PDB file of C-alpha atoms and ligand atoms in Angstrom:
ATOM      1  CA  UNK Q   1      25.282  11.540   3.440  1.00 50.00           C
ATOM      2  CA  UNK Q   2      27.669   8.624   3.560  1.00 56.00           C
ATOM      3  CA  UNK Q   3      28.688   6.951   0.298  1.00 60.00           C
ATOM      4  CA  UNK Q   4      26.707   3.960  -0.973  1.00 63.00           C
ATOM      5  CA  UNK Q   5      28.564   0.581  -1.147  1.00 69.00           C
ATOM      6  CA  UNK Q   6      29.500  -0.458  -4.660  1.00 65.00           C
ATOM      7  CA  UNK Q   7      27.463  -3.382  -6.099  1.00 59.00           C
ATOM      8  CA  UNK Q   8      28.651  -6.681  -4.669  1.00 59.00           C
ATOM      9  CA  UNK Q   9      30.431  -5.023  -1.725  1.00 80.00           C
ATOM     10  CA  UNK Q  10      28.656  -6.110   1.411  1.00 92.00           C
ATOM     11  CA  UNK Q  11      28.995  -3.740   4.346  1.00 96.00           C
ATOM     12  CA  UNK Q  12      31.169  -5.080   7.195  1.00 98.00           C
ATOM     13  CA  UNK Q  13      29.094  -5.798  10.278  1.00 98.00           C
ATOM     14  CA  UNK Q  14      29.707  -7.266  13.689  1.00 98.00           C
ATOM     15  CA  UNK Q  15      28.611 -10.609  12.198  1.00 98.00           C
ATOM     16  CA  UNK Q  16      31.478 -10.234   9.690  1.00 98.00           C
ATOM     17  CA  UNK Q  17      33.877  -9.953  12.590  1.00 98.00           C
ATOM     18  CA  UNK Q  18      32.660 -13.237  14.089  1.00 97.00           C
ATOM     19  CA  UNK Q  19      32.786 -14.930  10.667  1.00 97.00           C
ATOM     20  CA  UNK Q  20      36.357 -13.754  10.147  1.00 97.00           C
ATOM     21  CA  UNK Q  21      37.393 -15.267  13.429  1.00 98.00           C
ATOM     22  CA  UNK Q  22      35.725 -18.576  12.557  1.00 98.00           C
ATOM     23  CA  UNK Q  23      37.435 -18.554   9.174  1.00 98.00           C
ATOM     24  CA  UNK Q  24      40.770 -17.629  10.765  1.00 97.00           C
ATOM     25  CA  UNK Q  25      41.011 -14.481   8.640  1.00 98.00           C
ATOM     26  CA  UNK Q  26      42.651 -11.442  10.242  1.00 98.00           C
ATOM     27  CA  UNK Q  27      40.601  -8.244  10.744  1.00 98.00           C
ATOM     28  CA  UNK Q  28      42.125  -4.899   9.759  1.00 98.00           C
ATOM     29  CA  UNK Q  29      41.135  -1.786  11.719  1.00 98.00           C
ATOM     30  CA  UNK Q  30      42.596   1.744  11.489  1.00 98.00           C
ATOM     31  CA  UNK Q  31      41.659   4.942  13.271  1.00 98.00           C
ATOM     32  CA  UNK Q  32      40.454   7.956  11.287  1.00 98.00           C
ATOM     33  CA  UNK Q  33      39.009  11.270  12.319  1.00 98.00           C
ATOM     34  CA  UNK Q  34      37.693  12.935   9.126  1.00 98.00           C
ATOM     35  CA  UNK Q  35      35.872  12.146   5.881  1.00 98.00           C
ATOM     36  CA  UNK Q  36      38.795  12.182   3.393  1.00 98.00           C
ATOM     37  CA  UNK Q  37      40.878   9.872   5.613  1.00 98.00           C
ATOM     38  CA  UNK Q  38      37.930   7.519   6.032  1.00 98.00           C
ATOM     39  CA  UNK Q  39      37.516   7.415   2.255  1.00 98.00           C
ATOM     40  CA  UNK Q  40      41.219   6.529   1.802  1.00 98.00           C
ATOM     41  CA  UNK Q  41      40.996   3.785   4.439  1.00 98.00           C
ATOM     42  CA  UNK Q  42      38.009   2.269   2.760  1.00 96.00           C
ATOM     43  CA  UNK Q  43      39.642   2.491  -0.718  1.00 97.00           C
ATOM     44  CA  UNK Q  44      42.581   0.594   0.829  1.00 97.00           C
ATOM     45  CA  UNK Q  45      40.171  -2.161   1.882  1.00 97.00           C
ATOM     46  CA  UNK Q  46      40.253  -1.903   5.694  1.00 98.00           C
ATOM     47  CA  UNK Q  47      37.459  -3.725   7.479  1.00 98.00           C
ATOM     48  CA  UNK Q  48      36.677  -1.180  10.187  1.00 98.00           C
ATOM     49  CA  UNK Q  49      37.398   2.431  11.024  1.00 98.00           C
ATOM     50  CA  UNK Q  50      37.705   3.441  14.650  1.00 99.00           C
ATOM     51  CA  UNK Q  51      37.092   7.080  15.573  1.00 99.00           C
ATOM     52  CA  UNK Q  52      39.331   6.727  18.569  1.00 98.00           C
ATOM     53  CA  UNK Q  53      39.585   9.229  21.389  1.00 98.00           C
ATOM     54  CA  UNK Q  54      43.257   9.387  20.351  1.00 98.00           C
ATOM     55  CA  UNK Q  55      41.596  12.212  18.414  1.00 98.00           C
ATOM     56  CA  UNK Q  56      42.480  14.329  21.457  1.00 98.00           C
ATOM     57  CA  UNK Q  57      46.199  13.670  21.085  1.00 97.00           C
ATOM     58  CA  UNK Q  58      46.827  13.280  17.345  1.00 97.00           C
ATOM     59  CA  UNK Q  59      44.348  15.888  16.027  1.00 98.00           C
ATOM     60  CA  UNK Q  60      43.372  18.273  18.847  1.00 98.00           C
ATOM     61  CA  UNK Q  61      46.814  18.622  20.396  1.00 97.00           C
ATOM     62  CA  UNK Q  62      46.002  17.537  23.981  1.00 97.00           C
ATOM     63  CA  UNK Q  63      48.571  15.503  25.933  1.00 95.00           C
ATOM     64  CA  UNK Q  64      46.064  12.744  26.850  1.00 97.00           C
ATOM     65  CA  UNK Q  65      42.645  11.498  25.758  1.00 98.00           C
ATOM     66  CA  UNK Q  66      40.969  12.804  28.903  1.00 98.00           C
ATOM     67  CA  UNK Q  67      39.820  16.215  27.626  1.00 98.00           C
ATOM     68  CA  UNK Q  68      37.947  14.724  24.596  1.00 98.00           C
ATOM     69  CA  UNK Q  69      34.226  15.436  24.892  1.00 98.00           C
ATOM     70  CA  UNK Q  70      31.175  13.653  23.559  1.00 98.00           C
ATOM     71  CA  UNK Q  71      30.602  16.645  21.258  1.00 98.00           C
ATOM     72  CA  UNK Q  72      34.152  16.137  19.814  1.00 98.00           C
ATOM     73  CA  UNK Q  73      33.324  12.482  19.190  1.00 99.00           C
ATOM     74  CA  UNK Q  74      29.925  13.266  17.675  1.00 99.00           C
ATOM     75  CA  UNK Q  75      31.437  15.766  15.201  1.00 98.00           C
ATOM     76  CA  UNK Q  76      34.354  13.580  14.135  1.00 98.00           C
ATOM     77  CA  UNK Q  77      32.263  10.382  13.956  1.00 99.00           C
ATOM     78  CA  UNK Q  78      29.739  12.109  11.718  1.00 98.00           C
ATOM     79  CA  UNK Q  79      32.592  13.302   9.459  1.00 98.00           C
ATOM     80  CA  UNK Q  80      34.025   9.784   9.163  1.00 98.00           C
ATOM     81  CA  UNK Q  81      30.553   8.436   8.470  1.00 98.00           C
ATOM     82  CA  UNK Q  82      30.332  10.746   5.422  1.00 98.00           C
ATOM     83  CA  UNK Q  83      33.515   9.179   4.044  1.00 98.00           C
ATOM     84  CA  UNK Q  84      32.460   5.506   4.533  1.00 98.00           C
ATOM     85  CA  UNK Q  85      30.162   3.170   2.701  1.00 95.00           C
ATOM     86  CA  UNK Q  86      31.324  -0.367   3.522  1.00 97.00           C
ATOM     87  CA  UNK Q  87      33.670  -0.443   6.509  1.00 98.00           C
ATOM     88  CA  UNK Q  88      32.295  -0.848   9.997  1.00 98.00           C
ATOM     89  CA  UNK Q  89      32.324   2.474  11.866  1.00 98.00           C
ATOM     90  CA  UNK Q  90      33.189   2.205  15.547  1.00 99.00           C
ATOM     91  CA  UNK Q  91      33.187   5.283  17.788  1.00 99.00           C
ATOM     92  CA  UNK Q  92      35.060   5.565  21.074  1.00 98.00           C
ATOM     93  CA  UNK Q  93      33.062   6.598  24.123  1.00 98.00           C
ATOM     94  CA  UNK Q  94      35.180   9.357  25.711  1.00 98.00           C
ATOM     95  CA  UNK Q  95      36.160   9.784  29.366  1.00 98.00           C
ATOM     96  CA  UNK Q  96      33.124  10.091  31.654  1.00 98.00           C
ATOM     97  CA  UNK Q  97      30.597   9.418  28.914  1.00 98.00           C
ATOM     98  CA  UNK Q  98      30.015   5.855  30.135  1.00 98.00           C
ATOM     99  CA  UNK Q  99      31.496   5.559  33.657  1.00 97.00           C
ATOM    100  CA  UNK Q 100      28.784   7.475  35.554  1.00 97.00           C
ATOM    101  CA  UNK Q 101      25.871   5.080  35.107  1.00 98.00           C
ATOM    102  CA  UNK Q 102      24.684   2.475  32.583  1.00 98.00           C
ATOM    103  CA  UNK Q 103      21.718   4.764  31.783  1.00 98.00           C
ATOM    104  CA  UNK Q 104      24.012   7.687  30.981  1.00 98.00           C
ATOM    105  CA  UNK Q 105      26.197   5.383  28.891  1.00 98.00           C
ATOM    106  CA  UNK Q 106      23.180   4.194  26.885  1.00 98.00           C
ATOM    107  CA  UNK Q 107      22.035   7.793  26.281  1.00 98.00           C
ATOM    108  CA  UNK Q 108      25.521   8.785  25.058  1.00 98.00           C
ATOM    109  CA  UNK Q 109      26.070   5.632  22.972  1.00 98.00           C
ATOM    110  CA  UNK Q 110      22.626   6.225  21.436  1.00 98.00           C
ATOM    111  CA  UNK Q 111      23.691   9.736  20.350  1.00 98.00           C
ATOM    112  CA  UNK Q 112      26.868   8.396  18.745  1.00 98.00           C
ATOM    113  CA  UNK Q 113      24.721   5.954  16.733  1.00 98.00           C
ATOM    114  CA  UNK Q 114      21.607   8.007  15.976  1.00 98.00           C
ATOM    115  CA  UNK Q 115      23.176  11.451  15.488  1.00 98.00           C
ATOM    116  CA  UNK Q 116      26.644  10.607  14.165  1.00 98.00           C
ATOM    117  CA  UNK Q 117      26.040   7.277  12.395  1.00 98.00           C
ATOM    118  CA  UNK Q 118      28.366   5.001  14.395  1.00 98.00           C
ATOM    119  CA  UNK Q 119      27.537   1.302  13.959  1.00 98.00           C
ATOM    120  CA  UNK Q 120      29.228   0.292  17.247  1.00 98.00           C
ATOM    121  CA  UNK Q 121      30.901   1.927  20.236  1.00 99.00           C
ATOM    122  CA  UNK Q 122      34.090   1.124  22.126  1.00 99.00           C
ATOM    123  CA  UNK Q 123      34.453   1.298  25.919  1.00 98.00           C
ATOM    124  CA  UNK Q 124      37.583   0.966  28.049  1.00 98.00           C
ATOM    125  CA  UNK Q 125      37.423  -1.428  31.006  1.00 98.00           C
ATOM    126  CA  UNK Q 126      36.649  -4.993  32.028  1.00 98.00           C
ATOM    127  CA  UNK Q 127      34.617  -6.625  34.845  1.00 98.00           C
ATOM    128  CA  UNK Q 128      33.783  -3.229  36.349  1.00 98.00           C
ATOM    129  CA  UNK Q 129      31.949  -2.012  33.232  1.00 98.00           C
ATOM    130  CA  UNK Q 130      30.371  -5.355  32.249  1.00 98.00           C
ATOM    131  CA  UNK Q 131      26.930  -4.233  33.601  1.00 98.00           C
ATOM    132  CA  UNK Q 132      27.153  -1.173  31.371  1.00 98.00           C
ATOM    133  CA  UNK Q 133      28.128  -3.292  28.353  1.00 98.00           C
ATOM    134  CA  UNK Q 134      25.152  -5.556  29.048  1.00 98.00           C
ATOM    135  CA  UNK Q 135      22.840  -2.520  29.231  1.00 98.00           C
ATOM    136  CA  UNK Q 136      24.084  -1.321  25.836  1.00 98.00           C
ATOM    137  CA  UNK Q 137      24.036  -4.700  24.081  1.00 98.00           C
ATOM    138  CA  UNK Q 138      20.520  -5.469  25.387  1.00 98.00           C
ATOM    139  CA  UNK Q 139      19.430  -2.146  23.861  1.00 98.00           C
ATOM    140  CA  UNK Q 140      20.952  -3.115  20.498  1.00 98.00           C
ATOM    141  CA  UNK Q 141      24.161  -1.158  20.715  1.00 98.00           C
ATOM    142  CA  UNK Q 142      27.151  -3.282  19.476  1.00 98.00           C
ATOM    143  CA  UNK Q 143      30.054  -2.898  21.883  1.00 99.00           C
ATOM    144  CA  UNK Q 144      33.781  -3.347  21.338  1.00 99.00           C
ATOM    145  CA  UNK Q 145      35.661  -3.797  24.617  1.00 98.00           C
ATOM    146  CA  UNK Q 146      39.159  -2.419  25.360  1.00 98.00           C
ATOM    147  CA  UNK Q 147      41.456  -3.864  28.028  1.00 98.00           C
ATOM    148  CA  UNK Q 148      45.157  -3.857  28.908  1.00 98.00           C
ATOM    149  CA  UNK Q 149      46.574  -0.363  28.595  1.00 98.00           C
ATOM    150  CA  UNK Q 150      43.407   1.775  28.825  1.00 98.00           C
ATOM    151  CA  UNK Q 151      44.613   5.367  28.166  1.00 98.00           C
ATOM    152  CA  UNK Q 152      41.652   6.998  29.950  1.00 98.00           C
ATOM    153  CA  UNK Q 153      43.094   5.502  33.168  1.00 97.00           C
ATOM    154  CA  UNK Q 154      46.664   6.718  32.421  1.00 97.00           C
ATOM    155  CA  UNK Q 155      47.004   8.558  35.744  1.00 97.00           C
ATOM    156  CA  UNK Q 156      45.811   5.515  37.708  1.00 95.00           C
ATOM    157  CA  UNK Q 157      48.164   3.231  35.736  1.00 96.00           C
ATOM    158  CA  UNK Q 158      51.110   5.568  36.301  1.00 95.00           C
ATOM    159  CA  UNK Q 159      51.884   6.112  32.611  1.00 95.00           C
ATOM    160  CA  UNK Q 160      51.527   4.481  29.209  1.00 95.00           C
ATOM    161  CA  UNK Q 161      53.145   1.125  29.976  1.00 95.00           C
ATOM    162  CA  UNK Q 162      52.687  -2.526  29.081  1.00 97.00           C
ATOM    163  CA  UNK Q 163      50.027  -4.147  31.326  1.00 98.00           C
ATOM    164  CA  UNK Q 164      49.372  -7.594  32.743  1.00 98.00           C
ATOM    165  CA  UNK Q 165      52.986  -8.730  32.801  1.00 97.00           C
ATOM    166  CA  UNK Q 166      52.573 -10.575  36.107  1.00 98.00           C
ATOM    167  CA  UNK Q 167      50.462 -13.694  36.718  1.00 98.00           C
ATOM    168  CA  UNK Q 168      47.830 -12.076  38.874  1.00 98.00           C
ATOM    169  CA  UNK Q 169      47.246  -9.181  36.460  1.00 98.00           C
ATOM    170  CA  UNK Q 170      47.200 -11.563  33.522  1.00 98.00           C
ATOM    171  CA  UNK Q 171      44.486 -13.682  35.226  1.00 98.00           C
ATOM    172  CA  UNK Q 172      42.517 -10.522  35.922  1.00 98.00           C
ATOM    173  CA  UNK Q 173      42.741  -9.505  32.287  1.00 98.00           C
ATOM    174  CA  UNK Q 174      41.425 -12.926  31.237  1.00 98.00           C
ATOM    175  CA  UNK Q 175      38.503 -12.456  33.644  1.00 98.00           C
ATOM    176  CA  UNK Q 176      37.889  -8.997  32.183  1.00 98.00           C
ATOM    177  CA  UNK Q 177      37.689 -10.435  28.680  1.00 98.00           C
ATOM    178  CA  UNK Q 178      35.324 -13.205  29.743  1.00 98.00           C
ATOM    179  CA  UNK Q 179      33.077 -10.685  31.456  1.00 98.00           C
ATOM    180  CA  UNK Q 180      32.935  -8.516  28.361  1.00 98.00           C
ATOM    181  CA  UNK Q 181      32.161 -11.498  26.127  1.00 98.00           C
ATOM    182  CA  UNK Q 182      29.368 -12.618  28.506  1.00 98.00           C
ATOM    183  CA  UNK Q 183      27.945  -9.100  28.448  1.00 98.00           C
ATOM    184  CA  UNK Q 184      27.630  -9.310  24.691  1.00 98.00           C
ATOM    185  CA  UNK Q 185      30.707  -7.444  23.368  1.00 99.00           C
ATOM    186  CA  UNK Q 186      31.357  -8.409  19.733  1.00 98.00           C
ATOM    187  CA  UNK Q 187      35.161  -7.833  19.898  1.00 99.00           C
ATOM    188  CA  UNK Q 188      37.846  -6.692  22.356  1.00 99.00           C
ATOM    189  CA  UNK Q 189      40.836  -4.452  21.820  1.00 99.00           C
ATOM    190  CA  UNK Q 190      43.908  -5.769  23.630  1.00 98.00           C
ATOM    191  CA  UNK Q 191      46.345  -2.860  24.038  1.00 98.00           C
ATOM    192  CA  UNK Q 192      49.959  -3.231  25.149  1.00 98.00           C
ATOM    193  CA  UNK Q 193      49.962  -6.624  26.815  1.00 98.00           C
ATOM    194  CA  UNK Q 194      52.462  -9.499  26.369  1.00 98.00           C
ATOM    195  CA  UNK Q 195      52.059 -11.336  23.086  1.00 98.00           C
ATOM    196  CA  UNK Q 196      51.747 -14.715  24.805  1.00 98.00           C
ATOM    197  CA  UNK Q 197      48.849 -13.525  26.961  1.00 98.00           C
ATOM    198  CA  UNK Q 198      47.106 -11.981  23.902  1.00 98.00           C
ATOM    199  CA  UNK Q 199      47.420 -15.335  22.084  1.00 98.00           C
ATOM    200  CA  UNK Q 200      45.968 -17.240  25.078  1.00 98.00           C
ATOM    201  CA  UNK Q 201      43.039 -14.786  25.311  1.00 98.00           C
ATOM    202  CA  UNK Q 202      42.451 -14.942  21.532  1.00 98.00           C
ATOM    203  CA  UNK Q 203      42.381 -18.754  21.553  1.00 98.00           C
ATOM    204  CA  UNK Q 204      39.988 -18.809  24.535  1.00 98.00           C
ATOM    205  CA  UNK Q 205      37.417 -16.244  23.404  1.00 98.00           C
ATOM    206  CA  UNK Q 206      34.684 -16.841  20.843  1.00 98.00           C
ATOM    207  CA  UNK Q 207      34.730 -13.147  19.876  1.00 98.00           C
ATOM    208  CA  UNK Q 208      37.684 -11.649  18.001  1.00 98.00           C
ATOM    209  CA  UNK Q 209      40.503  -9.798  19.685  1.00 98.00           C
ATOM    210  CA  UNK Q 210      41.965  -6.710  17.999  1.00 98.00           C
ATOM    211  CA  UNK Q 211      45.519  -6.046  19.086  1.00 98.00           C
ATOM    212  CA  UNK Q 212      47.644  -2.969  19.367  1.00 98.00           C
ATOM    213  CA  UNK Q 213      51.010  -3.702  20.961  1.00 98.00           C
ATOM    214  CA  UNK Q 214      49.786  -7.234  21.731  1.00 98.00           C
ATOM    215  CA  UNK Q 215      51.576  -9.307  19.111  1.00 98.00           C
ATOM    216  CA  UNK Q 216      50.480 -11.127  15.952  1.00 98.00           C
ATOM    217  CA  UNK Q 217      48.450 -13.764  17.787  1.00 98.00           C
ATOM    218  CA  UNK Q 218      45.339 -11.530  17.917  1.00 98.00           C
ATOM    219  CA  UNK Q 219      42.468 -12.001  15.489  1.00 98.00           C
ATOM    220  CA  UNK Q 220      42.996  -8.540  14.031  1.00 98.00           C
ATOM    221  CA  UNK Q 221      45.088  -5.422  14.471  1.00 98.00           C
ATOM    222  CA  UNK Q 222      44.352  -1.750  14.956  1.00 98.00           C
ATOM    223  CA  UNK Q 223      46.778   1.125  14.356  1.00 98.00           C
ATOM    224  CA  UNK Q 224      46.526   4.875  14.818  1.00 98.00           C
ATOM    225  CA  UNK Q 225      46.355   6.763  11.499  1.00 98.00           C
ATOM    226  CA  UNK Q 226      49.147   9.223  12.380  1.00 98.00           C
ATOM    227  CA  UNK Q 227      51.551   6.490  13.513  1.00 97.00           C
ATOM    228  CA  UNK Q 228      50.921   4.332  10.447  1.00 97.00           C
ATOM    229  CA  UNK Q 229      51.525   7.173   8.045  1.00 98.00           C
ATOM    230  CA  UNK Q 230      54.385   9.034   9.639  1.00 97.00           C
ATOM    231  CA  UNK Q 231      52.325  12.009  10.719  1.00 97.00           C
ATOM    232  CA  UNK Q 232      52.964  11.756  14.487  1.00 90.00           C
ATOM    233  CA  UNK Q 233      55.725  13.466  16.418  1.00 84.00           C
ATOM    234  CA  UNK Q 234      56.783  10.259  18.132  1.00 87.00           C
ATOM    235  CA  UNK Q 235      56.330   6.628  17.057  1.00 93.00           C
ATOM    236  CA  UNK Q 236      55.225   4.293  19.888  1.00 91.00           C
ATOM    237  CA  UNK Q 237      57.204   1.055  20.094  1.00 91.00           C
ATOM    238  CA  UNK Q 238      54.196  -1.067  19.067  1.00 91.00           C
ATOM    239  CA  UNK Q 239      53.548   0.978  15.927  1.00 96.00           C
ATOM    240  CA  UNK Q 240      55.031   0.722  12.442  1.00 95.00           C
ATOM    241  CA  UNK Q 241      55.402   3.561   9.996  1.00 96.00           C
ATOM    242  CA  UNK Q 242      54.213   2.223   6.622  1.00 97.00           C
ATOM    243  CA  UNK Q 243      54.857   5.589   4.855  1.00 97.00           C
ATOM    244  CA  UNK Q 244      56.462   8.928   5.630  1.00 97.00           C
ATOM    245  CA  UNK Q 245      53.496  11.080   4.612  1.00 98.00           C
ATOM    246  CA  UNK Q 246      54.881  13.796   6.946  1.00 97.00           C
ATOM    247  CA  UNK Q 247      57.947  14.157   4.663  1.00 97.00           C
ATOM    248  CA  UNK Q 248      55.733  14.250   1.561  1.00 98.00           C
ATOM    249  CA  UNK Q 249      53.519  16.917   3.043  1.00 98.00           C
ATOM    250  CA  UNK Q 250      56.480  19.044   4.256  1.00 98.00           C
ATOM    251  CA  UNK Q 251      58.045  18.799   0.769  1.00 98.00           C
ATOM    252  CA  UNK Q 252      54.804  19.871  -0.919  1.00 98.00           C
ATOM    253  CA  UNK Q 253      54.341  22.858   1.432  1.00 98.00           C
ATOM    254  CA  UNK Q 254      57.981  23.967   0.949  1.00 98.00           C
ATOM    255  CA  UNK Q 255      57.441  23.749  -2.851  1.00 98.00           C
ATOM    256  CA  UNK Q 256      54.296  25.883  -2.564  1.00 98.00           C
ATOM    257  CA  UNK Q 257      56.027  28.475  -0.424  1.00 98.00           C
ATOM    258  CA  UNK Q 258      58.985  28.695  -2.834  1.00 98.00           C
ATOM    259  CA  UNK Q 259      56.697  29.206  -5.868  1.00 98.00           C
ATOM    260  CA  UNK Q 260      54.602  31.866  -4.137  1.00 98.00           C
ATOM    261  CA  UNK Q 261      57.770  33.764  -3.108  1.00 98.00           C
ATOM    262  CA  UNK Q 262      59.212  33.422  -6.654  1.00 98.00           C
ATOM    263  CA  UNK Q 263      55.905  34.626  -8.223  1.00 97.00           C
ATOM    264  CA  UNK Q 264      55.606  31.464 -10.283  1.00 96.00           C
ATOM    265  CA  UNK Q 265      52.407  30.294  -8.567  1.00 96.00           C
ATOM    266  CA  UNK Q 266      49.691  30.735  -9.721  1.00 95.00           C
ATOM    267  CA  UNK Q 267      50.662  30.323 -13.344  1.00 93.00           C
ATOM    268  CA  UNK Q 268      48.496  31.136 -16.393  1.00 90.00           C
ATOM    269  CA  UNK Q 269      46.732  27.765 -16.241  1.00 91.00           C
ATOM    270  CA  UNK Q 270      45.416  28.539 -12.754  1.00 90.00           C
ATOM    271  CA  UNK Q 271      44.106  32.033 -13.722  1.00 92.00           C
ATOM    272  CA  UNK Q 272      40.861  33.270 -15.214  1.00 94.00           C
ATOM    273  CA  UNK Q 273      41.368  35.838 -17.996  1.00 93.00           C
ATOM    274  CA  UNK Q 274      38.968  38.727 -18.635  1.00 93.00           C
ATOM    275  CA  UNK Q 275      37.171  38.905 -22.029  1.00 94.00           C
ATOM    276  CA  UNK Q 276      39.098  41.512 -24.155  1.00 90.00           C
ATOM    277  CA  UNK Q 277      35.914  43.555 -24.699  1.00 95.00           C
ATOM    278  CA  UNK Q 278      35.257  43.804 -20.963  1.00 96.00           C
ATOM    279  CA  UNK Q 279      38.860  44.752 -20.306  1.00 94.00           C
ATOM    280  CA  UNK Q 280      38.670  47.558 -22.944  1.00 95.00           C
ATOM    281  CA  UNK Q 281      35.414  48.805 -21.408  1.00 95.00           C
ATOM    282  CA  UNK Q 282      36.986  48.768 -17.926  1.00 96.00           C
ATOM    283  CA  UNK Q 283      40.027  50.745 -19.135  1.00 94.00           C
ATOM    284  CA  UNK Q 284      37.837  53.325 -20.934  1.00 95.00           C
ATOM    285  CA  UNK Q 285      35.683  53.677 -17.815  1.00 93.00           C
ATOM    286  CA  UNK Q 286      38.742  54.333 -15.657  1.00 89.00           C
ATOM    287  CA  UNK Q 287      40.111  56.892 -18.142  1.00 88.00           C
ATOM    288  CA  UNK Q 288      36.724  58.632 -18.115  1.00 84.00           C
ATOM    289  CA  UNK Q 289      36.786  58.800 -14.301  1.00 84.00           C
ATOM    290  CA  UNK Q 290      40.354  60.135 -14.236  1.00 81.00           C
ATOM    291  CA  UNK Q 291      39.378  62.864 -16.784  1.00 82.00           C
ATOM    292  CA  UNK Q 292      36.354  63.893 -14.720  1.00 85.00           C
ATOM    293  CA  UNK Q 293      38.557  64.161 -11.598  1.00 84.00           C
ATOM    294  CA  UNK Q 294      41.016  66.483 -13.411  1.00 82.00           C
ATOM    295  CA  UNK Q 295      38.188  68.696 -14.787  1.00 83.00           C
ATOM    296  CA  UNK Q 296      36.319  68.837 -11.494  1.00 75.00           C
TER     297      UNK Q 296
HETATM  298  O1  KIV B   1      41.609   5.842  20.804  1.00 91.38           O
HETATM  299  C1  KIV B   1      42.117   4.994  20.038  1.00 91.38           C
HETATM  300  O2  KIV B   1      42.608   5.353  18.955  1.00 91.38           O
HETATM  301  C2  KIV B   1      42.186   3.634  20.477  1.00 91.38           C
HETATM  302  C3  KIV B   1      43.090   2.680  19.737  1.00 91.38           C
HETATM  303  C4  KIV B   1      44.504   2.958  20.030  1.00 91.38           C
HETATM  304  C5  KIV B   1      42.712   1.290  19.984  1.00 91.38           C
HETATM  305  O3  KIV B   1      41.568   3.301  21.445  1.00 91.38           O
END
């Protein structure tokens, strides 16, 4: 069961996203992959939590997002759902869960919503997937688009690099965004594109843009949990480490190891003591057994 929103706290919806854009208020999105992290994100007041397929890299130890399965996303989305009450929960559609056909995409998006409790799904791609986005939005599935650096196409893009730096590619990206908006997407992630282009797109679209590596001119920002908190091995150029939780965790584990080795953990406060009567009885019982062994 997910938590219930506190009185007066209205859940964030796709309509909230649109209202924030109209009011010129920035939208805050962070990724999370489990219930306790989702709870912390919500307590910190973020607007939306994205169960990104970065799951594959930052949690499951793969070197790309390609091996992430729909089952992985269902399990982690359901976990995040249990930690949230107010923030909008968006689940990524993993590689090959939406590219095969619009019907297949609708079936898989439906599972993320009905079985795992997602309130929206995110798909990578532009003009080419607009018919799929239309199929989903017409069926009542809110869709967040994702253009620019689309990590599921890393091998086609030739690496994780900034996209749409040249005029032709920038114009194509603008077309992609227009197509997603026309197909009913409620927001679009702009990943690793020049800041000027992101600002142009953000000004032109009616729906909000959520940037990552796309400058401050977007309507909101998304960051990956492990980058933000210093838990990743490597910090991408577009990310900022707001805390070094890795150092805190390493320090805590080293303290634990030292106390176990010194025999000072667990101390008396962490132990349960036997009732004196029970202890006496136990000792007498053992003495009786030892005596019977000697006699026998
Ligand atoms: O998978 C993910 O975490 C993402 C964000 C980086 C936008 O798509």
